[in-house]
Amino acid sequence: MASDLRDELFLIFTQSGERYALHLKQVDEVLEMPRLEFVPRSPSQCLGAIPHHGQVLAVVDAASVLDAPAKGSQSTQDVPTVLSGSLTRLVVLSYGDCTFALQVDRVDRISPLSSKQRVAGGGEEDAAKWLEGVYPEPDGIVNKINTAVLVETIDRIFQAA
């Protein structure tokens, strides 16, 4: 029963004024922004690394991965800014054998998506292939992330570096 509930819950976060949802079953932890270690020759989307429960995790800039494909606002040549505001968080994600931390502007809540209707999103022709759908919620639009595609996108970024 608990796993059924977890399948229906999402971590809702804000990044660059847009709201996103990640399946809670892929979220390991939410951390306050720690000091990051520099990673030589890493892609520009990698802000650094952190030690975490005996592993070293790459910290990926959500703005450079989520905003750039959707809005064309940042090229892969731009250097992301490490934020450390009081609301900035790291969302530790696990999918398959991949674990990494995603720096986000703010974590809003954990809840189900109240709207069962997907109004748009996802598809091979879309610039933002990680987008599974756009859901109208009572407090505004939420972009639901396909974690598998997001992980593939991040993996390609690291492979190309």
Short mmCIF file of C-alpha atoms in Angstrom, two decimals:
data_model
loop_
_atom_site.label_atom_id
_atom_site.label_comp_id
_atom_site.label_asym_id
_atom_site.label_seq_id
_atom_site.Cartn_x
_atom_site.Cartn_y
_atom_site.Cartn_z
CA MET A 1 0.00 0.00 0.00
CA ALA A 2 2.80 2.45 0.88
CA SER A 3 4.51 1.80 -2.46
CA ASP A 4 1.21 2.43 -4.28
CA LEU A 5 0.92 5.82 -2.57
CA ARG A 6 4.55 6.67 -3.38
CA ASP A 7 3.86 5.92 -7.07
CA GLU A 8 1.18 8.63 -7.04
CA LEU A 9 3.24 11.27 -5.21
CA PHE A 10 5.45 13.86 -6.85
CA LEU A 11 8.11 16.26 -5.64
CA ILE A 12 7.03 19.65 -7.01
CA PHE A 13 9.85 22.18 -7.39
CA THR A 14 10.45 25.57 -8.95
CA GLN A 15 13.27 26.33 -11.34
CA SER A 16 13.67 29.67 -13.12
CA GLY A 17 10.04 30.57 -12.43
CA GLU A 18 8.68 27.31 -13.89
CA ARG A 19 7.28 24.44 -11.83
CA TYR A 20 8.22 20.81 -12.33
CA ALA A 21 7.16 17.43 -10.93
CA LEU A 22 9.37 14.38 -10.35
CA HIS A 23 8.00 11.00 -9.32
CA LEU A 24 8.75 10.66 -5.62
CA LYS A 25 9.85 7.05 -6.10
CA GLN A 26 12.99 8.34 -7.86
CA VAL A 27 13.77 10.99 -5.25
CA ASP A 28 16.14 9.71 -2.56
CA GLU A 29 16.56 12.87 -0.57
CA VAL A 30 16.36 16.66 -0.59
CA LEU A 31 19.42 18.44 0.79
CA GLU A 32 20.27 21.99 1.71
CA MET A 33 22.94 23.42 -0.56
CA PRO A 34 26.34 22.15 0.65
CA ARG A 35 29.80 23.29 -0.40
CA LEU A 36 30.57 21.80 -3.81
CA GLU A 37 33.86 20.26 -4.86
CA PHE A 38 35.27 21.33 -8.23
CA VAL A 39 35.35 18.60 -10.91
CA PRO A 40 38.02 19.22 -13.58
CA ARG A 41 37.00 18.72 -17.23
CA SER A 42 33.34 18.26 -16.32
CA PRO A 43 30.58 19.52 -18.63
CA SER A 44 29.30 23.04 -18.00
CA GLN A 45 26.01 21.64 -16.65
CA CYS A 46 27.93 20.01 -13.77
CA LEU A 47 28.27 22.46 -10.91
CA GLY A 48 30.58 20.19 -8.92
CA ALA A 49 30.36 17.13 -6.73
CA ILE A 50 29.36 16.25 -3.18
CA PRO A 51 30.13 13.31 -0.94
CA HIS A 52 26.88 11.53 -0.10
CA HIS A 53 26.50 8.32 1.92
CA GLY A 54 29.83 6.90 0.77
CA GLN A 55 29.43 7.97 -2.87
CA VAL A 56 30.51 11.00 -4.83
CA LEU A 57 27.55 12.54 -6.65
CA ALA A 58 27.65 14.95 -9.56
CA VAL A 59 25.58 18.07 -8.97
CA VAL A 60 23.74 19.05 -12.14
CA ASP A 61 22.37 22.53 -12.74
CA ALA A 62 18.63 22.10 -13.32
CA ALA A 63 18.43 25.41 -15.18
CA SER A 64 20.95 24.31 -17.81
CA VAL A 65 19.22 20.97 -18.37
CA LEU A 66 15.54 21.91 -18.03
CA ASP A 67 15.40 25.51 -19.22
CA ALA A 68 17.77 25.40 -22.19
CA PRO A 69 15.93 22.75 -24.23
CA ALA A 70 12.51 24.17 -23.46
CA LYS A 71 13.26 27.85 -23.89
CA GLY A 72 16.54 28.03 -25.79
CA SER A 73 17.71 30.33 -23.02
CA GLN A 74 21.14 28.87 -22.46
CA SER A 75 23.55 27.11 -24.73
CA THR A 76 25.73 24.27 -23.53
CA GLN A 77 28.67 26.68 -23.76
CA ASP A 78 27.28 28.95 -21.04
CA VAL A 79 28.58 28.44 -17.54
CA PRO A 80 25.80 27.93 -14.96
CA THR A 81 25.80 29.84 -11.72
CA VAL A 82 26.02 27.98 -8.44
CA LEU A 83 23.26 29.33 -6.25
CA SER A 84 23.28 29.15 -2.51
CA GLY A 85 20.16 31.03 -1.45
CA SER A 86 18.20 29.93 1.57
CA LEU A 87 15.67 28.07 -0.62
CA THR A 88 18.12 26.47 -3.08
CA ARG A 89 18.09 22.69 -2.69
CA LEU A 90 19.71 19.59 -4.10
CA VAL A 91 17.32 16.85 -5.12
CA VAL A 92 19.12 13.49 -5.03
CA LEU A 93 17.67 11.29 -7.77
CA SER A 94 18.18 7.60 -8.46
CA TYR A 95 17.12 5.91 -11.63
CA GLY A 96 18.51 2.52 -12.59
CA ASP A 97 22.18 2.55 -11.68
CA CYS A 98 22.44 6.35 -11.98
CA THR A 99 22.39 8.61 -8.92
CA PHE A 100 23.03 12.36 -9.07
CA ALA A 101 21.94 15.60 -7.42
CA LEU A 102 19.90 18.21 -9.27
CA GLN A 103 20.25 21.80 -8.02
CA VAL A 104 16.84 23.49 -7.99
CA ASP A 105 15.71 26.96 -6.96
CA ARG A 106 13.07 25.79 -4.48
CA VAL A 107 11.21 22.66 -3.40
CA ASP A 108 7.52 23.50 -3.12
CA ARG A 109 5.77 20.37 -1.89
CA ILE A 110 5.23 16.65 -2.09
CA SER A 111 1.77 15.77 -3.34
CA PRO A 112 -0.15 13.97 -6.05
CA LEU A 113 -0.91 15.91 -9.20
CA SER A 114 -4.52 16.93 -8.70
CA SER A 115 -5.16 17.16 -12.41
CA LYS A 116 -5.46 13.80 -14.11
CA GLN A 117 -5.41 15.48 -17.48
CA ARG A 118 -2.19 15.98 -19.41
CA VAL A 119 -2.69 18.95 -21.68
CA ALA A 120 0.56 18.85 -23.65
CA GLY A 121 4.13 17.71 -23.79
CA GLY A 122 6.49 14.88 -24.50
CA GLY A 123 7.34 13.54 -27.88
CA GLU A 124 10.20 13.12 -30.29
CA GLU A 125 9.48 16.38 -32.09
CA ASP A 126 9.56 18.44 -28.89
CA ALA A 127 12.71 20.32 -27.94
CA ALA A 128 12.21 19.21 -24.33
CA LYS A 129 12.03 15.43 -24.72
CA TRP A 130 12.20 14.95 -20.94
CA LEU A 131 8.78 16.64 -20.64
CA GLU A 132 6.12 14.01 -20.02
CA GLY A 133 3.24 16.42 -19.83
CA VAL A 134 1.98 19.81 -18.73
CA TYR A 135 -0.63 19.63 -16.00
CA PRO A 136 -2.98 22.42 -14.95
CA GLU A 137 -2.98 22.50 -11.15
CA PRO A 138 -5.09 24.77 -8.91
CA ASP A 139 -1.99 26.84 -8.11
CA GLY A 140 -0.59 26.95 -11.67
CA ILE A 141 0.97 24.85 -14.40
CA VAL A 142 3.30 21.94 -13.51
CA ASN A 143 5.66 20.33 -16.03
CA LYS A 144 5.89 16.60 -15.33
CA ILE A 145 9.38 15.21 -15.94
CA ASN A 146 10.03 11.82 -17.50
CA THR A 147 12.92 10.76 -15.24
CA ALA A 148 14.20 8.10 -17.65
CA VAL A 149 14.60 10.65 -20.44
CA LEU A 150 16.10 13.24 -18.06
CA VAL A 151 18.70 10.69 -16.93
CA GLU A 152 19.48 9.78 -20.56
CA THR A 153 19.92 13.49 -21.35
CA ILE A 154 22.28 14.00 -18.43
CA ASP A 155 24.18 10.81 -19.28
CA ARG A 156 24.70 12.08 -22.87
CA ILE A 157 25.98 15.40 -21.50
CA PHE A 158 28.58 13.60 -19.38
CA GLN A 159 29.53 11.17 -22.18
CA ALA A 160 30.16 14.08 -24.56
CA ALA A 161 32.43 15.88 -22.07
#
